[in-house]
Structure formats: C-alpha cells, structure tokens
mmCIF file of C-alpha atoms in Angstrom:
data_model
loop_
_atom_site.group_PDB
_atom_site.id
_atom_site.type_symbol
_atom_site.label_atom_id
_atom_site.label_comp_id
_atom_site.label_asym_id
_atom_site.label_seq_id
_atom_site.Cartn_x
_atom_site.Cartn_y
_atom_site.Cartn_z
ATOM 1 C CA MET A 1 -0.012 -4.435 78.487
ATOM 2 C CA ARG A 2 -1.096 -0.873 77.702
ATOM 3 C CA ASP A 3 1.727 -0.552 75.146
ATOM 4 C CA PHE A 4 0.596 -3.794 73.467
ATOM 5 C CA LEU A 5 -3.009 -2.556 73.191
ATOM 6 C CA VAL A 6 -1.793 0.714 71.670
ATOM 7 C CA LEU A 7 0.175 -1.201 69.036
ATOM 8 C CA VAL A 8 -2.851 -3.383 68.231
ATOM 9 C CA SER A 9 -5.049 -0.293 67.869
ATOM 10 C CA VAL A 10 -2.568 1.422 65.558
ATOM 11 C CA GLY A 11 -2.209 -1.741 63.479
ATOM 12 C CA ALA A 12 -5.977 -2.055 63.104
ATOM 13 C CA HIS A 13 -6.246 1.529 61.884
ATOM 14 C CA ILE A 14 -3.529 0.892 59.300
ATOM 15 C CA LEU A 15 -5.207 -2.283 58.015
ATOM 16 C CA LEU A 16 -8.609 -0.606 57.817
ATOM 17 C CA GLY A 17 -7.086 2.280 55.913
ATOM 18 C CA VAL A 18 -5.337 0.144 53.285
ATOM 19 C CA GLY A 19 -8.510 -0.266 51.246
ATOM 20 C CA ALA A 20 -8.737 3.480 50.798
ATOM 21 C CA PHE A 21 -4.997 4.027 50.405
ATOM 22 C CA PRO A 22 -3.365 2.784 47.182
ATOM 23 C CA LEU A 23 -0.621 0.252 47.801
ATOM 24 C CA GLN A 24 1.687 1.988 45.350
ATOM 25 C CA HIS A 25 1.935 4.843 47.852
ATOM 26 C CA LEU A 26 3.109 2.399 50.529
ATOM 27 C CA PHE A 27 5.526 0.445 48.365
ATOM 28 C CA SER A 28 7.669 1.422 45.392
ATOM 29 C CA PHE A 29 7.230 -0.886 42.359
ATOM 30 C CA PRO A 30 9.352 -0.530 39.190
ATOM 31 C CA PRO A 31 7.234 0.354 36.122
ATOM 32 C CA VAL A 32 6.302 -2.621 33.939
ATOM 33 C CA GLU A 33 6.925 -1.911 30.265
ATOM 34 C CA LYS A 34 4.553 -3.348 27.695
ATOM 35 C CA GLU A 35 6.300 -5.780 25.380
ATOM 36 C CA ALA A 36 6.232 -4.486 21.813
ATOM 37 C CA TYR A 37 4.600 -6.962 19.465
ATOM 38 C CA ARG A 38 4.920 -6.883 15.698
ATOM 39 C CA GLN A 39 1.887 -8.057 13.832
ATOM 40 C CA SER A 40 3.897 -11.109 12.821
ATOM 41 C CA ASP A 41 3.658 -12.267 16.430
ATOM 42 C CA LEU A 42 -0.106 -12.294 16.084
ATOM 43 C CA ALA A 43 -0.775 -13.468 12.536
ATOM 44 C CA ASP A 44 0.720 -15.308 9.585
ATOM 45 C CA PHE A 45 0.036 -12.281 7.386
ATOM 46 C CA LEU A 46 -2.498 -9.498 7.005
ATOM 47 C CA ASP A 47 -5.090 -9.957 4.277
ATOM 48 C CA PRO A 48 -4.260 -7.120 1.832
ATOM 49 C CA ARG A 49 -7.940 -6.711 0.971
ATOM 50 C CA LEU A 50 -8.611 -5.288 4.438
ATOM 51 C CA ASN A 51 -6.604 -2.182 3.515
ATOM 52 C CA GLY A 52 -7.372 -1.786 -0.177
ATOM 53 C CA GLY A 53 -4.879 -4.310 -1.558
ATOM 54 C CA ARG A 54 -5.436 -7.507 -3.516
ATOM 55 C CA PHE A 55 -4.004 -10.962 -4.253
ATOM 56 C CA ILE A 56 -3.174 -10.043 -7.856
ATOM 57 C CA ASP A 57 -0.137 -7.951 -8.714
ATOM 58 C CA TYR A 58 -0.130 -5.171 -11.309
ATOM 59 C CA THR A 59 1.641 -6.199 -14.487
ATOM 60 C CA TRP A 60 0.159 -3.351 -16.481
ATOM 61 C CA ILE A 61 -1.366 -0.706 -14.221
ATOM 62 C CA GLU A 62 -3.214 1.029 -17.031
ATOM 63 C CA GLU A 63 -5.004 -2.224 -17.873
ATOM 64 C CA ASP A 64 -5.568 -3.305 -14.246
ATOM 65 C CA VAL A 65 -4.340 -6.840 -14.949
ATOM 66 C CA GLY A 66 -1.717 -8.849 -13.146
ATOM 67 C CA GLU A 67 -0.512 -12.205 -11.937
ATOM 68 C CA PRO A 68 -1.869 -14.040 -8.886
ATOM 69 C CA LEU A 69 -0.050 -13.852 -5.560
ATOM 70 C CA ASN A 70 -0.457 -17.560 -5.009
ATOM 71 C CA VAL A 71 2.116 -18.329 -2.289
ATOM 72 C CA ILE A 72 2.761 -16.671 1.075
ATOM 73 C CA ILE A 73 5.759 -17.301 3.321
ATOM 74 C CA SER A 74 4.086 -16.960 6.709
ATOM 75 C CA ALA A 75 5.368 -14.517 9.321
ATOM 76 C CA GLN A 76 5.534 -17.522 11.648
ATOM 77 C CA SER A 77 8.423 -18.897 9.567
ATOM 78 C CA ASP A 78 12.046 -19.121 10.659
ATOM 79 C CA PRO A 79 13.046 -15.469 11.333
ATOM 80 C CA PHE A 80 16.114 -15.796 9.089
ATOM 81 C CA VAL A 81 13.894 -16.606 6.104
ATOM 82 C CA LEU A 82 11.950 -13.389 6.722
ATOM 83 C CA THR A 83 15.088 -11.296 6.137
ATOM 84 C CA ASP A 84 16.210 -10.333 2.637
ATOM 85 C CA HIS A 85 19.467 -12.276 2.891
ATOM 86 C CA GLY A 86 17.757 -15.270 4.448
ATOM 87 C CA PHE A 87 15.031 -15.341 1.829
ATOM 88 C CA HIS A 88 17.630 -15.386 -0.955
ATOM 89 C CA ALA A 89 19.393 -18.296 0.755
ATOM 90 C CA TYR A 90 16.144 -20.165 1.262
ATOM 91 C CA SER A 91 15.124 -19.577 -2.369
ATOM 92 C CA LYS A 92 18.359 -21.200 -3.506
ATOM 93 C CA SER A 93 17.639 -24.216 -1.329
ATOM 94 C CA ILE A 94 14.411 -24.851 -3.247
ATOM 95 C CA GLY A 95 15.892 -24.339 -6.703
ATOM 96 C CA PHE A 96 15.714 -20.605 -7.454
ATOM 97 C CA SER A 97 18.330 -17.890 -7.800
ATOM 98 C CA GLU A 98 18.844 -14.320 -9.030
ATOM 99 C CA GLU A 99 18.393 -13.395 -12.672
ATOM 100 C CA CYS A 100 20.991 -14.229 -15.290
ATOM 101 C CA LEU A 101 24.130 -12.096 -14.739
ATOM 102 C CA GLY A 102 22.072 -9.896 -12.419
ATOM 103 C CA LEU A 103 20.272 -8.346 -15.392
ATOM 104 C CA HIS A 104 16.519 -7.834 -15.370
ATOM 105 C CA TYR A 105 14.405 -8.498 -18.429
ATOM 106 C CA GLY A 106 10.749 -7.604 -18.761
ATOM 107 C CA ALA A 107 8.327 -5.362 -16.910
ATOM 108 C CA ILE A 108 8.652 -4.470 -13.242
ATOM 109 C CA HIS A 109 5.509 -5.708 -11.508
ATOM 110 C CA LYS A 110 3.892 -3.869 -8.619
ATOM 111 C CA ALA A 111 1.685 -5.103 -5.793
ATOM 112 C CA ASN A 112 -0.485 -3.567 -3.090
ATOM 113 C CA LEU A 113 -0.181 -5.668 0.064
ATOM 114 C CA GLY A 114 -2.415 -3.426 2.142
ATOM 115 C CA ASP A 115 0.497 -2.494 4.397
ATOM 116 C CA GLY A 116 0.277 1.261 3.881
ATOM 117 C CA GLU A 117 2.876 1.522 1.120
ATOM 118 C CA GLY A 118 0.437 1.410 -1.781
ATOM 119 C CA MET A 119 1.677 -0.183 -4.988
ATOM 120 C CA LYS A 120 5.338 -1.075 -4.639
ATOM 121 C CA ASP A 121 7.815 -2.616 -7.057
ATOM 122 C CA GLU A 122 8.660 -6.284 -6.886
ATOM 123 C CA HIS A 123 11.280 -6.851 -4.215
ATOM 124 C CA ILE A 124 12.785 -9.994 -5.710
ATOM 125 C CA LEU A 125 12.627 -11.829 -9.029
ATOM 126 C CA SER A 126 14.065 -15.343 -8.928
ATOM 127 C CA ARG A 127 14.302 -17.942 -11.665
ATOM 128 C CA GLN A 128 14.707 -21.685 -11.678
ATOM 129 C CA TYR A 129 18.333 -22.591 -11.091
ATOM 130 C CA TYR A 130 19.034 -25.477 -13.443
ATOM 131 C CA PHE A 131 22.755 -25.890 -12.792
ATOM 132 C CA PRO A 132 25.702 -23.936 -11.283
ATOM 133 C CA VAL A 133 26.997 -20.626 -12.672
ATOM 134 C CA TRP A 134 24.716 -20.321 -15.713
ATOM 135 C CA GLY A 135 21.629 -21.942 -14.194
ATOM 136 C CA THR A 136 19.220 -19.011 -14.313
ATOM 137 C CA CYS A 137 20.550 -17.955 -17.720
ATOM 138 C CA TRP A 138 19.297 -21.273 -19.048
ATOM 139 C CA GLU A 139 15.867 -20.562 -17.566
ATOM 140 C CA SER A 140 15.864 -17.186 -19.317
ATOM 141 C CA PHE A 141 16.569 -19.004 -22.588
ATOM 142 C CA ALA A 142 14.651 -22.271 -22.219
ATOM 143 C CA GLY A 143 11.844 -21.174 -19.913
ATOM 144 C CA GLY A 144 10.810 -22.735 -16.639
ATOM 145 C CA ASN A 145 9.665 -21.696 -13.192
ATOM 146 C CA HIS A 146 10.137 -18.289 -11.651
ATOM 147 C CA PHE A 147 8.581 -16.050 -9.020
ATOM 148 C CA ARG A 148 8.310 -12.455 -7.918
ATOM 149 C CA ALA A 149 8.164 -11.561 -4.234
ATOM 150 C CA TRP A 150 7.111 -8.617 -2.104
ATOM 151 C CA LYS A 151 7.513 -8.163 1.644
ATOM 152 C CA GLN A 152 4.565 -7.000 3.754
ATOM 153 C CA ASN A 153 6.399 -4.511 5.941
ATOM 154 C CA GLY A 154 4.598 -1.171 5.789
ATOM 155 C CA THR A 155 3.458 0.861 8.777
ATOM 156 C CA ASN A 156 -0.089 -0.506 8.539
ATOM 157 C CA ALA A 157 0.945 -4.167 8.411
ATOM 158 C CA ASN A 158 4.525 -4.881 9.405
ATOM 159 C CA THR A 159 4.161 -8.658 9.393
ATOM 160 C CA GLY A 160 7.347 -9.471 7.489
ATOM 161 C CA ALA A 161 5.507 -12.095 5.432
ATOM 162 C CA TRP A 162 6.607 -12.681 1.839
ATOM 163 C CA PHE A 163 3.921 -12.582 -0.861
ATOM 164 C CA ILE A 164 4.925 -14.544 -3.950
ATOM 165 C CA GLY A 165 3.597 -14.721 -7.476
ATOM 166 C CA ALA A 166 4.862 -18.018 -8.891
ATOM 167 C CA SER A 167 4.428 -19.194 -12.480
ATOM 168 C CA ARG A 168 5.941 -21.230 -15.302
ATOM 169 C CA GLU A 169 6.897 -19.578 -18.573
ATOM 170 C CA GLU A 170 7.695 -20.507 -22.163
ATOM 171 C CA ASP A 171 11.149 -20.203 -23.705
ATOM 172 C CA SER A 172 12.573 -17.031 -25.231
ATOM 173 C CA SER A 173 11.273 -17.880 -28.723
ATOM 174 C CA LYS A 174 7.757 -17.413 -27.313
ATOM 175 C CA ASN A 175 8.675 -14.223 -25.460
ATOM 176 C CA HIS A 176 8.449 -15.922 -22.077
ATOM 177 C CA MET A 177 4.680 -16.133 -22.178
ATOM 178 C CA ILE A 178 3.112 -18.008 -19.279
ATOM 179 C CA VAL A 179 2.432 -21.613 -20.291
ATOM 180 C CA PRO A 180 -1.160 -22.920 -20.246
ATOM 181 C CA ASP A 181 -2.088 -23.462 -16.574
ATOM 182 C CA GLY A 182 1.260 -21.833 -15.778
ATOM 183 C CA TYR A 183 0.174 -20.059 -12.589
ATOM 184 C CA ASN A 184 -1.009 -23.283 -10.979
ATOM 185 C CA LEU A 185 1.988 -25.250 -12.273
ATOM 186 C CA GLY A 186 4.539 -22.706 -11.070
ATOM 187 C CA ARG A 187 2.937 -22.499 -7.633
ATOM 188 C CA ASP A 188 2.718 -26.263 -7.247
ATOM 189 C CA TRP A 189 6.356 -26.743 -8.300
ATOM 190 C CA LEU A 190 7.509 -24.242 -5.669
ATOM 191 C CA VAL A 191 5.291 -25.755 -2.948
ATOM 192 C CA ASP A 192 6.475 -29.268 -3.755
ATOM 193 C CA ARG A 193 10.094 -28.184 -3.337
ATOM 194 C CA ALA A 194 9.337 -26.241 -0.152
ATOM 195 C CA THR A 195 7.510 -29.068 1.602
ATOM 196 C CA SER A 196 10.399 -31.427 0.885
ATOM 197 C CA VAL A 197 13.583 -31.111 2.942
ATOM 198 C CA SER A 198 15.873 -28.506 1.347
ATOM 199 C CA ARG A 199 19.317 -27.187 2.197
ATOM 200 C CA TRP A 200 21.758 -24.447 1.289
ATOM 201 C CA LYS A 201 25.277 -24.001 2.699
ATOM 202 C CA GLY A 202 24.705 -26.047 5.825
ATOM 203 C CA MET A 203 21.202 -24.752 6.550
ATOM 204 C CA TRP A 204 18.273 -27.142 6.281
ATOM 205 C CA TRP A 205 14.589 -26.272 5.992
ATOM 206 C CA GLN A 206 11.198 -27.812 5.477
ATOM 207 C CA ALA A 207 7.849 -26.039 5.121
ATOM 208 C CA ASP A 208 4.367 -26.906 6.291
ATOM 209 C CA VAL A 209 1.603 -25.871 3.904
ATOM 210 C CA GLU A 210 -1.947 -24.686 4.450
ATOM 211 C CA TRP A 211 -4.106 -24.304 1.355
ATOM 212 C CA ARG A 212 -6.563 -21.402 1.284
ATOM 213 C CA GLU A 213 -9.368 -20.984 -1.239
ATOM 214 C CA ASP A 214 -10.941 -17.830 0.216
ATOM 215 C CA LEU A 215 -8.277 -15.276 -0.717
ATOM 216 C CA LEU A 216 -8.168 -15.330 -4.513
ATOM 217 C CA LYS A 217 -11.084 -15.765 -6.872
ATOM 218 C CA ALA A 218 -10.655 -18.635 -9.319
ATOM 219 C CA GLY A 219 -10.771 -17.875 -13.036
ATOM 220 C CA ASN A 220 -9.033 -15.441 -15.361
ATOM 221 C CA HIS A 221 -10.671 -12.129 -14.456
ATOM 222 C CA SER A 222 -7.930 -9.452 -14.217
ATOM 223 C CA ILE A 223 -5.292 -12.170 -14.760
ATOM 224 C CA ASN A 224 -2.434 -11.382 -17.140
ATOM 225 C CA HIS A 225 -2.609 -13.211 -20.492
ATOM 226 C CA GLY A 226 -6.152 -14.338 -19.618
ATOM 227 C CA ILE A 227 -4.825 -17.615 -18.212
ATOM 228 C CA ALA A 228 -7.192 -19.144 -15.676
ATOM 229 C CA GLN A 229 -5.969 -20.182 -12.231
ATOM 230 C CA ASP A 230 -7.703 -22.258 -9.573
ATOM 231 C CA GLY A 231 -7.840 -19.632 -6.804
ATOM 232 C CA ARG A 232 -5.766 -21.646 -4.329
ATOM 233 C CA VAL A 233 -3.123 -19.868 -2.245
ATOM 234 C CA ALA A 234 -0.419 -21.832 -0.426
ATOM 235 C CA ILE A 235 0.531 -20.532 3.032
ATOM 236 C CA LEU A 236 4.008 -21.865 3.802
ATOM 237 C CA THR A 237 5.511 -21.880 7.280
ATOM 238 C CA VAL A 238 9.212 -22.573 6.841
ATOM 239 C CA ARG A 239 10.962 -24.370 9.705
ATOM 240 C CA ARG A 240 14.717 -24.604 10.255
ATOM 241 C CA LEU A 241 15.733 -28.221 10.780
#
C-alpha cells in the first residue's frame, strides 16, 4: 500500500509540473518544415501597378506609348501551359504559331510586369496560323491576329502568369498597322478560341474567362497608333480536358 501511495504522489508531482515544463523536453518531435508557396498558389497574377508596372507595353520607350496587355493566362491554369514549351503548344491549339521562318520583323516591345525585372523584352511573338507550313508567313503578308507575351516571373512576383498583348493588324502593304478597333478585335478573337475546346497533338484544353474593367483605362491615352480600346482585360484560366 505504501509503495502505491508513493507512486501516486510521484505521478501527481509530474502532472502538476507539466504546465511549467515544455512538452518538447519530454518528447522528441521531428521539425515541421513550412511548405514553400509560390505566389501563383495564392493569386491569379500580381497587378503590375502595385510595383510600378502597367497594363500597357512599351512600343517606343522614348514616346511612352505602347499596346494594351489585354489578356492574362492566370497562374491557376494548367501547369504545363505556364511553361514555355507548354505555352507554345497551347498557342498552336488556339490558332497561333511562331513567326514566319523564325524571323522577327518589327520593333521588340518591352513591358514592366511589376515583378522586379523592370522593362523586359517580349518573351514570345505569335501570329495567326492560317494553314500548315507557311501559315504564319501568310499572316505576315496578308495581316491578321497576333500577340506578344511576357511571363511574370521576377523575384518580386513569381506568379508564372502570362501577360498578353493581342491585336489585329493590316497587311504588309499598310506596314502592318493595327486595324481600327484592332486591340479589341484581336483580344476577342483570342478569347473566343480559348473558351472553345482546343487541341494540339493529343492534348485538349478549354479556358474559363473573367472580364476585368478595373485594370486598364479605356481610351487611347498612351496607346500606340492612337487607337482606342475599351479597357477590358480577359483573365483566362486554362484547364486540361
């Protein structure tokens, strides 16, 4: 009986002392590592204006004019589409491809996406792909839809989202000028293709669209060629089917 009472007394002292004695000193727990989150896990994209960027690219830096960034491929899209190779494949599924013979014509546009990399050159220029082999060469000659794209992947905003400036241009006889209402028309053509089911080499996609009117001011202020646009930006979330 005495031995039992001694054990009870010792146990009571231990229990009373637990509150003042951290459990980690009594038991060994493995350290729990924080899961690393990219910003793309938390947002569709980062508004460039928060870090000194804008939703207009820089066609001519000295004149501070450019073309509207009127489409965004959300960071919530299929991860493959957020890669360079995947984005090229997806672009082909909606009717765009690389420039004719891989040759670039015209000015290199820059954009500031507020991701810490300042003004950076266009990452991709794709043109409407009319038909196999010479498809984009025909666009270069006859005009049509095209887009420039930049990836938001700097140290201040590594979302992986693609920012796109889409437009429709005249034929070569008119020096590829943007057609009247060409920024809206080019954007809408791309969005229409994206929200329909598309495929390329066995991969199928379809995008959901959210229209935003609070990112880009409507009108032609600072817009290249002085062509007005409606200020709407399409946020596309591309799903693999």
